[in-house]
């Protein structure tokens, strides 16, 4: 489906019925990375998987920044007639979830922050992003995909799951240059979200793969410690794309979290 916003379109899937759950993808992927979750949860929840502008079915229409991506999520919620949703963001999707909390906290019912970080970019990451911007412009999406693949998939997946490697590579090579460059610039410019962690007042689940070198478990624990009602689940044998690398384990902790959220809201006060 396409939500019209601000002269452009935002692609999304709207599958299932029940409390709404929004899924925000990583860089440079698209909403199809959430297929193992939406197919498992659609019997109990209304799953809204959204393409950030410049990825999947969302054209690369500027501006590109975390605030705009977050406002696009709200445009999808409005188009779908959803007032509040649980928000699941992985990596860049987590950065968008922080912007959503900063700008539209009343639309967020619960948060799942997967393989992401609250802190802004360190100097070495900034340098790596500038290099990737050059690479995207000069060599295109295939070169970006090859550079990213090693970092985003854990050792276990790279050694034992060629099918997952192929799926992720194919998804990455579909990303266009403008959307990728826009997202890299948006990530470079994003603010440090550490100061807003204590303001997060909704139940939060932090998920991380134990082989994630980009946002390692140590970082995930520190982030979770800053949030009042939060806990961490570490998935063994998963790298940065934990939802694709250990889908059953990811779905189990996510399903349990969403179920507890339903129970907490149903309890009389
Ligand atoms: C992602 O998976 O979205 C990226 O690795 C995020 C980042 O580079 O910070």
Short mmCIF file of C-alpha atoms and ligand atoms in Angstrom, two decimals:
data_model
loop_
_atom_site.label_atom_id
_atom_site.label_comp_id
_atom_site.label_asym_id
_atom_site.label_seq_id
_atom_site.Cartn_x
_atom_site.Cartn_y
_atom_site.Cartn_z
CA UNK A 1 0.00 0.00 0.00
CA UNK A 2 1.08 3.60 -0.43
CA UNK A 3 0.39 6.46 2.01
CA UNK A 4 0.49 9.90 0.40
CA UNK A 5 2.55 12.38 2.36
CA UNK A 6 4.02 15.71 1.54
CA UNK A 7 4.03 15.22 -2.24
CA UNK A 8 5.48 11.70 -2.13
CA UNK A 9 4.45 8.16 -1.25
CA UNK A 10 5.44 5.86 1.59
CA UNK A 11 5.18 2.14 0.87
CA UNK A 12 3.91 -0.15 3.60
CA UNK A 13 2.30 -3.51 4.31
CA UNK A 14 -0.80 -3.65 6.48
CA UNK A 15 -1.33 -7.28 7.48
CA UNK A 16 -3.46 -8.87 10.18
CA UNK A 17 -5.79 -7.63 12.90
CA UNK A 18 -5.41 -6.61 16.50
CA UNK A 19 -3.24 -4.03 18.27
CA UNK A 20 -1.01 -2.31 15.72
CA UNK A 21 2.71 -3.06 15.53
CA UNK A 22 4.94 -0.89 13.34
CA UNK A 23 8.17 -2.37 11.89
CA UNK A 24 11.05 -0.08 10.85
CA UNK A 25 13.87 -1.58 8.81
CA UNK A 26 17.66 -1.36 8.86
CA UNK A 27 20.02 0.27 6.33
CA UNK A 28 20.18 -0.40 3.37
CA UNK A 29 17.26 -2.83 3.50
CA UNK A 30 13.51 -2.42 3.13
CA UNK A 31 10.28 -3.54 4.76
CA UNK A 32 10.55 -7.07 3.33
CA UNK A 33 13.19 -7.82 5.99
CA UNK A 34 10.27 -8.12 8.43
CA UNK A 35 8.53 -10.95 6.54
CA UNK A 36 9.45 -13.61 9.18
CA UNK A 37 7.88 -11.43 11.89
CA UNK A 38 4.77 -10.17 10.08
CA UNK A 39 3.88 -13.66 8.87
CA UNK A 40 4.20 -15.05 12.40
CA UNK A 41 2.35 -12.24 14.17
CA UNK A 42 -0.43 -11.32 11.71
CA UNK A 43 -2.83 -13.79 13.34
CA UNK A 44 -2.76 -11.72 16.54
CA UNK A 45 -1.61 -8.22 15.57
CA UNK A 46 -2.05 -5.65 12.84
CA UNK A 47 1.45 -5.48 11.38
CA UNK A 48 2.48 -2.29 9.58
CA UNK A 49 5.90 -2.72 7.94
CA UNK A 50 7.06 0.58 6.46
CA UNK A 51 9.65 1.48 3.80
CA UNK A 52 11.70 4.52 4.83
CA UNK A 53 11.71 7.10 2.02
CA UNK A 54 14.27 6.06 -0.58
CA UNK A 55 13.87 2.30 0.07
CA UNK A 56 11.50 -0.38 -1.23
CA UNK A 57 8.38 1.28 -2.63
CA UNK A 58 9.03 4.71 -1.11
CA UNK A 59 10.60 7.04 -3.70
CA UNK A 60 13.80 8.88 -2.77
CA UNK A 61 12.13 12.25 -2.20
CA UNK A 62 14.15 14.62 -0.01
CA UNK A 63 14.49 15.69 2.75
CA UNK A 64 16.26 12.81 4.45
CA UNK A 65 16.54 13.07 8.19
CA UNK A 66 15.37 11.09 11.20
CA UNK A 67 12.60 13.60 11.98
CA UNK A 68 11.19 13.31 8.46
CA UNK A 69 11.35 9.51 8.57
CA UNK A 70 9.48 9.63 11.92
CA UNK A 71 6.85 11.99 10.52
CA UNK A 72 6.40 9.57 7.60
CA UNK A 73 5.61 6.83 10.13
CA UNK A 74 2.92 9.06 11.60
CA UNK A 75 1.55 9.68 8.09
CA UNK A 76 1.21 5.90 7.66
CA UNK A 77 -0.49 5.56 11.06
CA UNK A 78 -2.91 8.34 10.07
CA UNK A 79 -3.60 6.72 6.68
CA UNK A 80 -4.25 3.39 8.42
CA UNK A 81 -6.47 5.03 11.07
CA UNK A 82 -4.19 3.87 13.90
CA UNK A 83 -3.89 6.09 16.96
CA UNK A 84 -1.15 4.21 18.89
CA UNK A 85 1.17 1.37 17.96
CA UNK A 86 4.00 -0.69 19.37
CA UNK A 87 7.10 0.23 17.41
CA UNK A 88 9.81 -2.27 16.47
CA UNK A 89 12.94 -0.67 15.01
CA UNK A 90 16.13 -2.48 14.05
CA UNK A 91 19.35 -0.49 13.76
CA UNK A 92 18.46 2.52 11.55
CA UNK A 93 14.85 1.61 12.34
CA UNK A 94 15.75 2.13 16.02
CA UNK A 95 17.15 5.59 15.24
CA UNK A 96 13.79 6.40 13.61
CA UNK A 97 11.97 4.99 16.65
CA UNK A 98 13.91 7.42 18.88
CA UNK A 99 12.89 10.33 16.63
CA UNK A 100 9.30 9.10 16.78
CA UNK A 101 9.43 9.04 20.57
CA UNK A 102 10.97 12.53 20.62
CA UNK A 103 8.34 14.02 18.31
CA UNK A 104 5.19 11.92 18.74
CA UNK A 105 5.33 10.00 22.03
CA UNK A 106 1.54 9.83 22.22
CA UNK A 107 1.55 7.54 19.16
CA UNK A 108 3.84 4.95 20.82
CA UNK A 109 2.39 2.16 22.96
CA UNK A 110 5.59 0.16 23.48
CA UNK A 111 9.09 0.07 22.02
CA UNK A 112 11.28 -2.73 20.72
CA UNK A 113 14.82 -1.54 20.03
CA UNK A 114 16.73 -4.23 18.16
CA UNK A 115 20.45 -4.12 17.32
CA UNK A 116 20.51 -0.36 17.61
CA UNK A 117 22.18 2.33 19.69
CA UNK A 118 21.11 5.54 21.41
CA UNK A 119 24.44 7.30 20.97
CA UNK A 120 25.34 9.43 17.95
CA UNK A 121 28.13 8.39 15.59
CA UNK A 122 31.68 8.09 16.91
CA UNK A 123 34.39 9.72 14.72
CA UNK A 124 35.42 6.39 13.12
CA UNK A 125 31.79 5.64 12.20
CA UNK A 126 31.44 9.11 10.69
CA UNK A 127 34.50 8.47 8.53
CA UNK A 128 33.11 5.07 7.47
CA UNK A 129 29.81 6.68 6.45
CA UNK A 130 31.54 9.38 4.38
CA UNK A 131 33.41 6.59 2.58
CA UNK A 132 30.15 4.69 1.97
CA UNK A 133 28.55 7.85 0.53
CA UNK A 134 31.45 8.10 -1.94
CA UNK A 135 31.21 4.39 -2.71
CA UNK A 136 27.44 4.59 -3.34
CA UNK A 137 27.91 7.54 -5.71
CA UNK A 138 30.88 6.12 -7.59
CA UNK A 139 30.30 2.36 -7.57
CA UNK A 140 26.56 1.94 -6.84
CA UNK A 141 24.43 -0.30 -4.62
CA UNK A 142 26.25 -3.58 -5.35
CA UNK A 143 29.46 -2.17 -3.94
CA UNK A 144 27.64 -0.84 -0.87
CA UNK A 145 25.99 -4.24 -0.38
CA UNK A 146 29.32 -6.08 -0.46
CA UNK A 147 30.85 -3.62 2.02
CA UNK A 148 27.88 -3.88 4.41
CA UNK A 149 27.25 -7.63 4.25
CA UNK A 150 30.23 -8.69 6.33
CA UNK A 151 29.34 -6.36 9.18
CA UNK A 152 25.61 -6.99 9.36
CA UNK A 153 25.60 -10.78 9.42
CA UNK A 154 27.06 -12.78 12.28
CA UNK A 155 29.85 -15.33 11.82
CA UNK A 156 27.44 -18.22 12.39
CA UNK A 157 25.09 -17.02 9.66
CA UNK A 158 27.91 -16.29 7.21
CA UNK A 159 29.35 -19.77 7.72
CA UNK A 160 26.17 -21.82 7.90
CA UNK A 161 23.30 -19.98 6.20
CA UNK A 162 24.08 -19.11 2.57
CA UNK A 163 20.33 -18.70 2.00
CA UNK A 164 20.17 -15.79 4.48
CA UNK A 165 23.34 -14.26 3.04
CA UNK A 166 21.74 -14.39 -0.43
CA UNK A 167 18.45 -12.87 0.77
CA UNK A 168 20.20 -9.96 2.49
CA UNK A 169 22.55 -9.37 -0.45
CA UNK A 170 19.59 -9.27 -2.86
CA UNK A 171 17.69 -6.84 -0.63
CA UNK A 172 20.72 -4.56 -0.29
CA UNK A 173 21.40 -4.44 -4.02
CA UNK A 174 17.81 -3.28 -4.62
CA UNK A 175 18.47 -0.06 -2.65
CA UNK A 176 18.85 3.00 -4.89
CA UNK A 177 21.80 5.38 -4.69
CA UNK A 178 19.77 8.47 -3.71
CA UNK A 179 17.93 6.73 -0.89
CA UNK A 180 21.14 5.18 0.43
CA UNK A 181 23.07 8.45 0.33
CA UNK A 182 20.10 10.23 1.96
CA UNK A 183 19.96 7.65 4.76
CA UNK A 184 23.72 7.80 5.35
CA UNK A 185 23.50 11.58 5.64
CA UNK A 186 20.48 11.26 7.97
CA UNK A 187 22.40 8.82 10.19
CA UNK A 188 25.43 11.12 10.21
CA UNK A 189 23.30 14.05 11.32
CA UNK A 190 21.18 12.24 13.90
CA UNK A 191 21.38 13.55 17.45
CA UNK A 192 22.51 11.60 20.50
CA UNK A 193 19.36 9.99 21.91
CA UNK A 194 20.95 9.12 25.27
CA UNK A 195 19.38 12.19 26.97
CA UNK A 196 15.87 11.05 26.04
CA UNK A 197 16.24 7.51 27.42
CA UNK A 198 14.94 8.49 30.89
CA UNK A 199 11.87 10.08 29.25
CA UNK A 200 10.79 6.78 27.71
CA UNK A 201 7.76 5.84 29.77
CA UNK A 202 6.39 2.93 27.74
CA UNK A 203 7.44 -0.71 28.21
CA UNK A 204 10.58 -1.37 26.16
CA UNK A 205 12.32 -4.50 24.97
CA UNK A 206 15.91 -4.38 23.76
CA UNK A 207 17.00 -7.26 21.51
CA UNK A 208 20.54 -7.88 20.30
CA UNK A 209 22.49 -10.66 18.62
CA UNK A 210 25.51 -11.90 20.58
CA UNK A 211 27.59 -11.71 17.34
CA UNK A 212 26.54 -8.14 16.52
CA UNK A 213 29.74 -6.07 16.08
CA UNK A 214 27.92 -2.87 15.04
CA UNK A 215 25.71 -2.49 18.12
CA UNK A 216 27.14 -5.09 20.53
CA UNK A 217 25.38 -6.48 23.64
CA UNK A 218 27.38 -4.15 25.91
CA UNK A 219 25.87 -1.16 24.11
CA UNK A 220 22.39 -2.73 24.26
CA UNK A 221 22.66 -3.22 28.04
CA UNK A 222 23.78 0.37 28.55
CA UNK A 223 20.84 1.62 26.49
CA UNK A 224 18.38 -0.57 28.36
CA UNK A 225 19.76 0.59 31.73
CA UNK A 226 18.83 4.14 30.80
CA UNK A 227 15.17 3.27 30.17
CA UNK A 228 12.83 2.87 33.14
CA UNK A 229 10.76 -0.12 32.09
CA UNK A 230 13.15 -2.07 29.90
CA UNK A 231 14.84 -5.43 29.62
CA UNK A 232 17.39 -7.00 27.26
CA UNK A 233 17.19 -10.25 25.31
CA UNK A 234 20.44 -11.51 23.78
CA UNK A 235 20.02 -13.93 20.87
CA UNK A 236 22.86 -16.39 20.49
CA UNK A 237 24.28 -17.09 17.05
CA UNK A 238 22.82 -13.89 15.60
CA UNK A 239 24.65 -10.85 14.24
CA UNK A 240 23.27 -7.38 13.55
CA UNK A 241 20.20 -8.60 11.61
CA UNK A 242 18.95 -10.72 14.50
CA UNK A 243 15.35 -10.87 13.21
CA UNK A 244 16.50 -12.58 9.99
CA UNK A 245 19.31 -14.64 11.50
CA UNK A 246 17.32 -16.14 14.42
CA UNK A 247 13.69 -15.49 13.35
CA UNK A 248 12.08 -18.05 15.68
CA UNK A 249 13.97 -16.78 18.73
CA UNK A 250 13.27 -13.15 17.76
CA UNK A 251 9.57 -13.90 17.28
CA UNK A 252 9.38 -15.67 20.62
CA UNK A 253 10.73 -12.73 22.63
CA UNK A 254 8.79 -10.20 20.56
CA UNK A 255 5.54 -12.19 20.86
CA UNK A 256 5.99 -12.54 24.61
CA UNK A 257 6.64 -8.80 24.98
CA UNK A 258 3.56 -7.85 22.93
CA UNK A 259 1.43 -10.34 24.83
CA UNK A 260 2.57 -8.86 28.17
CA UNK A 261 1.77 -5.40 26.84
CA UNK A 262 -1.79 -6.52 26.02
CA UNK A 263 -2.12 -8.01 29.53
CA UNK A 264 -0.81 -4.87 31.24
CA UNK A 265 -3.38 -2.73 29.40
CA UNK A 266 -6.22 -5.15 30.09
CA UNK A 267 -5.59 -5.22 33.88
CA UNK A 268 -7.98 -3.01 35.88
CA UNK A 269 -6.28 -0.11 37.65
C1 LIG B 1 21.76 -0.47 9.95
O1 LIG B 1 21.81 -1.70 10.02
O2 LIG B 1 20.69 0.14 9.86
C2 LIG B 1 23.06 0.27 9.96
O3 LIG B 1 24.11 -0.62 10.20
C3 LIG B 1 23.03 1.33 11.00
C4 LIG B 1 24.30 2.11 11.12
O4 LIG B 1 25.14 2.05 10.23
O5 LIG B 1 24.45 2.82 12.12
#
